[in-house]
GROMACS .gro file of C-alpha atoms in nm:
model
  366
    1UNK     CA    1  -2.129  -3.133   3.520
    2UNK     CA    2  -2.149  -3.162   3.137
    3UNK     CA    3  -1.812  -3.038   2.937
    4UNK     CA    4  -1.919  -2.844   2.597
    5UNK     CA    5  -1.690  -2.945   2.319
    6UNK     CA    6  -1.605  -2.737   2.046
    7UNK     CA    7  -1.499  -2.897   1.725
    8UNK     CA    8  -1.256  -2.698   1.553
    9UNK     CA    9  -1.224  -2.751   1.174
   10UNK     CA   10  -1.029  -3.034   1.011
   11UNK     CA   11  -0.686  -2.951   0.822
   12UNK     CA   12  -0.936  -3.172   0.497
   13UNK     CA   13  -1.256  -2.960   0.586
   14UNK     CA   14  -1.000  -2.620   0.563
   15UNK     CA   15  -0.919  -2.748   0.209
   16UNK     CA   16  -1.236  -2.778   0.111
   17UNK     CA   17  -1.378  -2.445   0.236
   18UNK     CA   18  -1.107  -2.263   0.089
   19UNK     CA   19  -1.120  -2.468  -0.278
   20UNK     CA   20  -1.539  -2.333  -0.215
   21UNK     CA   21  -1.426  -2.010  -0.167
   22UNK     CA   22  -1.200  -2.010  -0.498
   23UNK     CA   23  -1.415  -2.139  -0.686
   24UNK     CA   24  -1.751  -1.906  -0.654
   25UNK     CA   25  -1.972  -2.122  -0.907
   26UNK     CA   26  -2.271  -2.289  -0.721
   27UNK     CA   27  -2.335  -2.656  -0.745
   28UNK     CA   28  -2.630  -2.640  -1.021
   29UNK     CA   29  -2.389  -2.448  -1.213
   30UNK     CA   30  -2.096  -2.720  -1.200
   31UNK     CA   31  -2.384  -2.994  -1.256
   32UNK     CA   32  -2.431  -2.806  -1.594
   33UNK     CA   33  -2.085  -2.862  -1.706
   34UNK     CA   34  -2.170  -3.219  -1.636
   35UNK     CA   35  -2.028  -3.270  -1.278
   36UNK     CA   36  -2.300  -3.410  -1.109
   37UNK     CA   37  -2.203  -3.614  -0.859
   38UNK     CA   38  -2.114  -3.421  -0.488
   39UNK     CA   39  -1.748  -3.614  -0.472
   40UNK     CA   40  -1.687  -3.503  -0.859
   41UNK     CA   41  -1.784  -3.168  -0.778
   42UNK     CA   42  -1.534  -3.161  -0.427
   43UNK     CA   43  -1.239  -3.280  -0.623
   44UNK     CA   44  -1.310  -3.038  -0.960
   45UNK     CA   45  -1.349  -2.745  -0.680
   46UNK     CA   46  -0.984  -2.902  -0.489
   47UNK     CA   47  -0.859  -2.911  -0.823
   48UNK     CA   48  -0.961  -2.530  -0.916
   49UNK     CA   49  -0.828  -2.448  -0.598
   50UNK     CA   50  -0.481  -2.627  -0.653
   51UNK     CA   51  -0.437  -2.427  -0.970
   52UNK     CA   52  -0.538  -2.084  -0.822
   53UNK     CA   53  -0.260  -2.203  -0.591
   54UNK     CA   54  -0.013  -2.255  -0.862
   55UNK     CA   55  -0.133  -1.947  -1.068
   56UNK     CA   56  -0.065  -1.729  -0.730
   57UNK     CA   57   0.273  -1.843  -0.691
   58UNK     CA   58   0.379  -1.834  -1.091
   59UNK     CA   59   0.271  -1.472  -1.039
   60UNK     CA   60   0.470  -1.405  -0.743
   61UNK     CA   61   0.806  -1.556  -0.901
   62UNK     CA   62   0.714  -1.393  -1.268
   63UNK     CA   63   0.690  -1.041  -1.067
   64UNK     CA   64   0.986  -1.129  -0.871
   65UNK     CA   65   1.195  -1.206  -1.174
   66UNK     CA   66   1.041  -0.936  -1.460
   67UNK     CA   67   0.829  -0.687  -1.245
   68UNK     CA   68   1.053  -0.633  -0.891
   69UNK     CA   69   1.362  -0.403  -1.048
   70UNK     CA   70   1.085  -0.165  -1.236
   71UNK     CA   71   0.893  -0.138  -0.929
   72UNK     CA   72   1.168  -0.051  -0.684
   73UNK     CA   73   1.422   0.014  -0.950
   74UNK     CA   74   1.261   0.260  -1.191
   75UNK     CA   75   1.381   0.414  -1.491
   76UNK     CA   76   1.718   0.610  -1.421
   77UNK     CA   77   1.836   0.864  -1.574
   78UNK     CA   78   2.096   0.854  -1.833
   79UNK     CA   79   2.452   0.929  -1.704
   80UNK     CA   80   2.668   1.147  -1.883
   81UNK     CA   81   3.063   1.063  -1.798
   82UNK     CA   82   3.247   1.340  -1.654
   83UNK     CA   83   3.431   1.548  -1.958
   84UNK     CA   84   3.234   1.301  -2.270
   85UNK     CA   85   2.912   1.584  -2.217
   86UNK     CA   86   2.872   1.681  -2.583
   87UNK     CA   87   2.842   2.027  -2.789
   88UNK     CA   88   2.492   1.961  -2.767
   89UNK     CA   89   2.402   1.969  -2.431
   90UNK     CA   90   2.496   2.223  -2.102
   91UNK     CA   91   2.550   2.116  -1.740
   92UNK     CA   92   2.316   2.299  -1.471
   93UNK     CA   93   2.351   2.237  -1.142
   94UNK     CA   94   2.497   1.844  -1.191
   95UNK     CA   95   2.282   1.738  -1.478
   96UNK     CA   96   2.310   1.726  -1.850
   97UNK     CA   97   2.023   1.929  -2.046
   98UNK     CA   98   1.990   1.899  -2.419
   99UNK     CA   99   1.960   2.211  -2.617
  100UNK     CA  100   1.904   2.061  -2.935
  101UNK     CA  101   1.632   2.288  -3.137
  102UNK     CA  102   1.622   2.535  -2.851
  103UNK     CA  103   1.539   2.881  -2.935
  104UNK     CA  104   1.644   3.172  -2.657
  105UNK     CA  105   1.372   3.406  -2.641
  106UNK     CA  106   1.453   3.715  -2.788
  107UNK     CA  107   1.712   3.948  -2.542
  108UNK     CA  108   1.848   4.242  -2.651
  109UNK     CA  109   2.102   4.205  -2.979
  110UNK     CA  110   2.275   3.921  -2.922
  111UNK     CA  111   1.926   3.685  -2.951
  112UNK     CA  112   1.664   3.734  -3.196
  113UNK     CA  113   1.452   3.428  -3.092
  114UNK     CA  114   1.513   3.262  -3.364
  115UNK     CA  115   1.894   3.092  -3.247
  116UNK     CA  116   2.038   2.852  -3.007
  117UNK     CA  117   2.171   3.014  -2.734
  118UNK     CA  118   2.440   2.722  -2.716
  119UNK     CA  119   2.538   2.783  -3.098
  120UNK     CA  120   2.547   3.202  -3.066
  121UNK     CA  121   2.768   3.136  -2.732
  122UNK     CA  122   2.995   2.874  -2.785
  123UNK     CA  123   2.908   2.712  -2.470
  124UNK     CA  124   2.837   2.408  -2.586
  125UNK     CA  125   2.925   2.139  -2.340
  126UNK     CA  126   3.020   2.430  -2.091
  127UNK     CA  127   2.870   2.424  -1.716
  128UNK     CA  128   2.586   2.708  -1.706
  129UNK     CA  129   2.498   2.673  -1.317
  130UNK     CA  130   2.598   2.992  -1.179
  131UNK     CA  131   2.367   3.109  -1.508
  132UNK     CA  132   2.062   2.943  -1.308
  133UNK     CA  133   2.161   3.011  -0.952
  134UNK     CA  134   1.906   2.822  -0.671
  135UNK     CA  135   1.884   3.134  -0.470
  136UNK     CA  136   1.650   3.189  -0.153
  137UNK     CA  137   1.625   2.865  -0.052
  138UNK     CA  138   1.898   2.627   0.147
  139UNK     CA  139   2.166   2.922   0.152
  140UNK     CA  140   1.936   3.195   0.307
  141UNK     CA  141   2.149   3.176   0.619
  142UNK     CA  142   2.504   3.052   0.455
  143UNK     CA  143   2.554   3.341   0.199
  144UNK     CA  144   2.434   3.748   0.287
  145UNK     CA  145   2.484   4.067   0.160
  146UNK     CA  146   2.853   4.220   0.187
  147UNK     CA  147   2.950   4.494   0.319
  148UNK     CA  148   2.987   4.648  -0.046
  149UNK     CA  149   2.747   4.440  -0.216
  150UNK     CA  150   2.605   4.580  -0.577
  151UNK     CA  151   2.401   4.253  -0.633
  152UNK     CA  152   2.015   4.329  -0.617
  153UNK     CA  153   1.884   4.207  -0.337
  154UNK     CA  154   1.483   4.161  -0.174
  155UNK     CA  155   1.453   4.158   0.200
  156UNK     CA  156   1.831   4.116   0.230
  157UNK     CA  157   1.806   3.789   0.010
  158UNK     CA  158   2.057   3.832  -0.246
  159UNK     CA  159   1.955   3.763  -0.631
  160UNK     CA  160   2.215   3.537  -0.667
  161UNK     CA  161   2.574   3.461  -0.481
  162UNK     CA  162   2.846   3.430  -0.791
  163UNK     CA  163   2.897   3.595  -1.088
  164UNK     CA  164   2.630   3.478  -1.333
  165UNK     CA  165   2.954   3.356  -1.580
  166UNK     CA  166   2.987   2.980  -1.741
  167UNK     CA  167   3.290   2.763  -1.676
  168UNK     CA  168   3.433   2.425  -1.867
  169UNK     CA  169   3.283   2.141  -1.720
  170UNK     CA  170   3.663   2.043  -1.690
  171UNK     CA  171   3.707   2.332  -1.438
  172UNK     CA  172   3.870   2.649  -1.497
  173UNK     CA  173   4.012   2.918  -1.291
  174UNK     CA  174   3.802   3.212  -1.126
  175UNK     CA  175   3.566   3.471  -1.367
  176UNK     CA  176   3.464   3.746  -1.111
  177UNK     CA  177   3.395   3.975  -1.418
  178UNK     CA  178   3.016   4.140  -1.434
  179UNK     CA  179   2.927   4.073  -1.032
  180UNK     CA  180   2.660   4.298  -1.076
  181UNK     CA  181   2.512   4.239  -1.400
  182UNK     CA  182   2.197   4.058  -1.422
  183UNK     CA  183   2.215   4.005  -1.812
  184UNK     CA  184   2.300   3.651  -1.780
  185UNK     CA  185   2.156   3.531  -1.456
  186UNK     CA  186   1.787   3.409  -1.532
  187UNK     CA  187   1.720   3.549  -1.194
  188UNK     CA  188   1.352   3.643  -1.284
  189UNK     CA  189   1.103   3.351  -1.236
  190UNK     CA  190   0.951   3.418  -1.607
  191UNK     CA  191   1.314   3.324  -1.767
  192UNK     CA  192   1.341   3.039  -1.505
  193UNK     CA  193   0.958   2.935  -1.605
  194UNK     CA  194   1.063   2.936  -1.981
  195UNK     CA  195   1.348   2.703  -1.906
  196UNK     CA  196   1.174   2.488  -1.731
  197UNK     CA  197   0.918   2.453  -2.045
  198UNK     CA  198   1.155   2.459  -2.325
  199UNK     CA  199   1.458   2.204  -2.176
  200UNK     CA  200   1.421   1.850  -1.994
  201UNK     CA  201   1.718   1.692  -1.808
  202UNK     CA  202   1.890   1.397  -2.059
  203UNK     CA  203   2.050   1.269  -1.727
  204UNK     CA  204   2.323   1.335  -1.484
  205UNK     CA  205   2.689   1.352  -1.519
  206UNK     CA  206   2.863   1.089  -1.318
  207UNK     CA  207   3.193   1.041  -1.171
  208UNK     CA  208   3.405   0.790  -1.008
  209UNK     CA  209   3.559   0.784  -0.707
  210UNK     CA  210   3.907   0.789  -0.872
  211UNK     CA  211   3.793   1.080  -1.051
  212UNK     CA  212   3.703   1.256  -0.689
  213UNK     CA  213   3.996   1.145  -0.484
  214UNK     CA  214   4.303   1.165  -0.724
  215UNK     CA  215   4.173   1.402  -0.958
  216UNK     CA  216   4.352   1.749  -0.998
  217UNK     CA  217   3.997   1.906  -0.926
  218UNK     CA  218   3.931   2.039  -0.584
  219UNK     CA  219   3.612   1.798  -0.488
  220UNK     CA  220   3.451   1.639  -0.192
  221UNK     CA  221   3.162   1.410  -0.201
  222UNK     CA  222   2.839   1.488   0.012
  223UNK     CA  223   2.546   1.210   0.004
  224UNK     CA  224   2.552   1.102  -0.393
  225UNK     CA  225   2.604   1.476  -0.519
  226UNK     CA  226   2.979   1.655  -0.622
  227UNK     CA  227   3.085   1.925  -0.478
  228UNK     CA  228   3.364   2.197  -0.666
  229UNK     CA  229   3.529   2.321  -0.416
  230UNK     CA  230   3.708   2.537  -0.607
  231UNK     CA  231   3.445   2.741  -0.756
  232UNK     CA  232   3.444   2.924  -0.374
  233UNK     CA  233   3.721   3.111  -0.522
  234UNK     CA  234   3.469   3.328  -0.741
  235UNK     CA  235   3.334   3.438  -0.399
  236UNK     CA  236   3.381   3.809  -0.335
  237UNK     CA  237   3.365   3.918   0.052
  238UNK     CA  238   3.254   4.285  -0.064
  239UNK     CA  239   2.965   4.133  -0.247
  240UNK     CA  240   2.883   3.840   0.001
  241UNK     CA  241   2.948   3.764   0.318
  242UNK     CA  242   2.974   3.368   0.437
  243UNK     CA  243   3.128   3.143   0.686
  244UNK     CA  244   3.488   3.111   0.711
  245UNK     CA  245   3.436   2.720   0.676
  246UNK     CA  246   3.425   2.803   0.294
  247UNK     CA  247   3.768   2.959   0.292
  248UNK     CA  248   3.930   2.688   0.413
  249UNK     CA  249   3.734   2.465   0.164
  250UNK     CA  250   3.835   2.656  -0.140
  251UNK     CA  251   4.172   2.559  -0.048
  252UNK     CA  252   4.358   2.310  -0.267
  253UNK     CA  253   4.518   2.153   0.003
  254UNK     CA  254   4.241   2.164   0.233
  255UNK     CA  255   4.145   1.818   0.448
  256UNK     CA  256   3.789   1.765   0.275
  257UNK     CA  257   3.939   1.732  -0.054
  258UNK     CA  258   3.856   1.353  -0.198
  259UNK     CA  259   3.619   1.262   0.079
  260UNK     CA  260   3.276   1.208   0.172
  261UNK     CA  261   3.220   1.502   0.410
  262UNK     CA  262   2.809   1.391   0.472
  263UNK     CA  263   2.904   1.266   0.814
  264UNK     CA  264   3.123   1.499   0.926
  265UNK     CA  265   2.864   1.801   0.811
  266UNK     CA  266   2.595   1.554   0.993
  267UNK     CA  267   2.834   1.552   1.301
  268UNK     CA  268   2.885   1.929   1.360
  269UNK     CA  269   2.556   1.995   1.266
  270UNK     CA  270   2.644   2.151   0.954
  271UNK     CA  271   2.397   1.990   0.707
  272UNK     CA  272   2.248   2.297   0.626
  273UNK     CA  273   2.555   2.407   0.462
  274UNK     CA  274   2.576   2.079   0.268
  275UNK     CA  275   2.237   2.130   0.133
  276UNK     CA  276   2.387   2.513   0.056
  277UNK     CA  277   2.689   2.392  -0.120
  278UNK     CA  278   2.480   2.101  -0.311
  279UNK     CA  279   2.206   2.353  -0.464
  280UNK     CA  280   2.538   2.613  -0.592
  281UNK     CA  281   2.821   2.407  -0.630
  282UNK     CA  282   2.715   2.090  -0.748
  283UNK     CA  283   2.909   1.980  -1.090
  284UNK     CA  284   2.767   1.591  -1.128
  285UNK     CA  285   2.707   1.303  -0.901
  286UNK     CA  286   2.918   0.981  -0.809
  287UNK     CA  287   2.843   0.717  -1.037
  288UNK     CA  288   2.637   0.426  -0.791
  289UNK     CA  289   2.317   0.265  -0.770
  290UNK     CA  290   2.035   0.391  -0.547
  291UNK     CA  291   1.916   0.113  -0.290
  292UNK     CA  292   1.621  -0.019  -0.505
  293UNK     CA  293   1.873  -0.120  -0.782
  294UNK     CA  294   2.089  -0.315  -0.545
  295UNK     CA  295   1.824  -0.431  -0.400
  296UNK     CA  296   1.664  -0.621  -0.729
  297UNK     CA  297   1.970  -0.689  -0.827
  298UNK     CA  298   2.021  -0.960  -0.485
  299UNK     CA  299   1.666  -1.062  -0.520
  300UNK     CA  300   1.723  -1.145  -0.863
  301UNK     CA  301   2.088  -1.334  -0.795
  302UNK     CA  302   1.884  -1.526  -0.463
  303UNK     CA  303   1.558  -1.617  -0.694
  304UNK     CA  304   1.794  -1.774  -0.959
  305UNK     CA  305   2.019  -1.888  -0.730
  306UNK     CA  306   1.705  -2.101  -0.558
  307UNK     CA  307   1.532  -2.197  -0.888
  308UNK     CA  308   1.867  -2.301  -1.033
  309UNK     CA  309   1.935  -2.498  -0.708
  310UNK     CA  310   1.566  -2.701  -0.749
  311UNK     CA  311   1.595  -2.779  -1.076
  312UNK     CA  312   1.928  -2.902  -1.070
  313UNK     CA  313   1.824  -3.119  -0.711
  314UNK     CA  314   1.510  -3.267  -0.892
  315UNK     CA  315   1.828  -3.362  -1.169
  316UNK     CA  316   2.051  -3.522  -0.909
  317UNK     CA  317   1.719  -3.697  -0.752
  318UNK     CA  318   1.604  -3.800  -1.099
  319UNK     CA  319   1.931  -4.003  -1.174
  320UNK     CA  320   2.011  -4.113  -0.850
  321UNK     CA  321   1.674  -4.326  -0.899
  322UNK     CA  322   1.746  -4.373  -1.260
  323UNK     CA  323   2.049  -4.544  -1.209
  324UNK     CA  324   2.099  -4.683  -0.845
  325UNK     CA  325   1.674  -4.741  -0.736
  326UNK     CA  326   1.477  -4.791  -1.054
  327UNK     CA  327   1.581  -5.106  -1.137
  328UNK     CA  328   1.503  -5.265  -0.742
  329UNK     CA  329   1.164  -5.196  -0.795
  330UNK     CA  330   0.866  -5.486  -0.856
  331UNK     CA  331   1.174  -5.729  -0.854
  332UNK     CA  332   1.185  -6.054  -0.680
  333UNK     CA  333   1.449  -6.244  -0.596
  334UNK     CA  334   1.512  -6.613  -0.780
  335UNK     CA  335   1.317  -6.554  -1.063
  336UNK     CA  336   1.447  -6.654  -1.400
  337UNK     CA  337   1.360  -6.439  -1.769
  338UNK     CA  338   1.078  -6.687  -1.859
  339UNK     CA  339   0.920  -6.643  -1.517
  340UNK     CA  340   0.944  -6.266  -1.526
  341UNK     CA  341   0.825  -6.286  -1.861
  342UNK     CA  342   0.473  -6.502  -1.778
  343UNK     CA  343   0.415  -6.301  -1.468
  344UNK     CA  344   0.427  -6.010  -1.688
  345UNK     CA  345   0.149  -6.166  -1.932
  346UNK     CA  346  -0.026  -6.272  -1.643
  347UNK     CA  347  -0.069  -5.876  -1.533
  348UNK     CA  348  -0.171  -5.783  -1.873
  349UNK     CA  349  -0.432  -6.061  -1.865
  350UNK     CA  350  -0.575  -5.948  -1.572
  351UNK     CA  351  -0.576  -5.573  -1.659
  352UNK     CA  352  -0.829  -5.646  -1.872
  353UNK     CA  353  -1.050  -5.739  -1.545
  354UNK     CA  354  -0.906  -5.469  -1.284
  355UNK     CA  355  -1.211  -5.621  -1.064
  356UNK     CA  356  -1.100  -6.034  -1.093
  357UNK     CA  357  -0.859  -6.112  -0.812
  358UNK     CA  358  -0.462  -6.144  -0.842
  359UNK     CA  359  -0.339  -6.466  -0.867
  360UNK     CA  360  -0.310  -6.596  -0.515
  361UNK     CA  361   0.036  -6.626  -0.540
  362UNK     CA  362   0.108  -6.247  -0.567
  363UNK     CA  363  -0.145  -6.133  -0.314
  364UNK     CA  364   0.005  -6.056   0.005
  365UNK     CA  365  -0.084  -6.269   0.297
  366UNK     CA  366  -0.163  -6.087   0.626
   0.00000   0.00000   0.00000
């Protein structure tokens, strides 16, 4: 019975297919560059193939080093410490927006379309969020009408939840005045369309976790966003009605204060009302890096921890032969200067004839 045998291909053969492969120009082509012989052709295509090697992994470690943070990193956004937020600019919703040659449309008497709403106001550096309320969204089953509510309302979805008034971004006490004026709560989606057009977030305003735990402001922590507990107090039960969670919340005293309450909302099943509380009561964010930063940051540390480690092996390796190998090599034992000295000539001689045979005397005997 005859055995079939399959020859599988050799690790050299592999080389040489793939250094074909890399190297796409024919064999009439290399012979025009003056490669004519098959063996100078194998070791130009090797060679080609050896420095597509190279080229692959320079690119790999350049993108590593330069190209890695922007890919996974990105460009933040600028952070704004909590209370340095300049005259400038207005905090909506946890991020710093720069009114600087804004014009407010013009509304009634007090704008003309030609001024800047933050100039006219005084509200420079103020927090405008309950002025641009996120309504009809996350908090469609957290907030309802009140019993006594005067706020417009569409399907029994409220307009917005507090009174459309701006507050320090230090914090200040409750301003339940005009409940049921729309004047200054952008509630329309034209006004909310022109802000979106005219303004661009300059970045978010941070804070530390000092700032949240010891601070005199009533704040909790859920995923990266702050949350002012306080500002519950400008809640009005006539005007809307919401879970009694909230009351003990606004609380000074109250046992979310200084903490991240993410997992205990995730827990009780009470994300929704995170979500609620981050889209109305959001003041900044705590100041971290997302994952992608931290992540570049240890790939960068490991990469020049690794090239830093090779070249400074290749250093050790390079005078550990320098100093305790180099000088064993091509020596032989009981020879004097002269004899070291003629030997040498005698090389040189017969460099100049690599093809006449070594003296006899320095050809090894088998």
């Amino acid at each position: 019975m005859s055995t079939v045998t399959v020859n599988t291909p050799s690790l050299h053969s592999r080389r040489q297919i793939s250094a074909s492969v890399l190297t796409v120009p024919s064999a009439d082509a290399i012979s025009c560059a003056g490669i004519k012989s098959p063996e100078q052709q194998r070791a130009w295509r090797e060679k080609m193939g050896l420095l597509a090697i190279i080229l692959l992994l320079t690119a790999a470690v350049g993108f590593l080093t330069f190209g890695f943070q922007d890919a996974v990193c990105g460009s933040p956004l600028g952070r704004f410490q909590y209370t340095s937020v300049g005259t400038n600019f207005a905090i909506i919703n946890g991020y710093a927006y720069n009114f600087t040659g804004i014009k407010h449309p013009a509304a009634g008497t007090t704008f003309d379309g030609t001024s800047n709403p933050l100039t006219i106001s005084g509200l420079g550096g103020f927090d405008l969020s309950f002025m641009f309320q996120n309504v009809n969204g996350t908090c469609d089953e957290i907030f309802t009408p009140g019993p006594r509510s005067v706020i417009p309302q569409t399907n029994k979805r409220l307009h917005w939840y507090f009174p459309c008034n701006s507050f320090p971004q230090m914090g200040a006490g409750a301003n339940a005045t005009g409940y049921e004026l729309a004047t200054q709560c952008h509630a329309t989606s034209r006004s909310r369309e022109l802000f979106q057009k005219e303004t661009r977030s300059a970045g978010l305003v941070a804070f530390n976790w000092t700032e949240v735990s010891s601070g005199p402001r009533n704040l909790a922590v859920f995923e990266s966003s702050i949350l002012d507990f306080s500002l519950l107090t400008w809640l009005n039960t006539d005007q809307v009605t919401y879970p009694a969670i909230l009351d003990e919340m606004k609380l000074q005293n109250n046992p979310y204060r200084g903490k991240d309450i993410t997992m205990h909302l995730r827990r009780t099943n009470q994300m929704q009302l995170g979500y609620c509380l981050r889209d109305t009561i959001r003041v900044g964010f705590i100041d971290t890096q997302t994952i992608g930063c931290v992540a570049s940051n240890v790939v960068l540390i490991v990469s020049l921890i690794f090239i830093i480690g090779v070249v400074a092996i290749k250093f050790a390796m390079a005078v550990i032969f320098g100093w305790f190998l180099s000088w064993r090599l091509g020596s032989f034992k009981d020879e004097s200067w002269k004899s070291i000295r003629r030997r040498a000539a005698e090389v040189e001689q017969w460099s100049d004839d690599i093809y006449r045979p070594a003296p006899a005397r320095y050809r090894p005997n088998v």
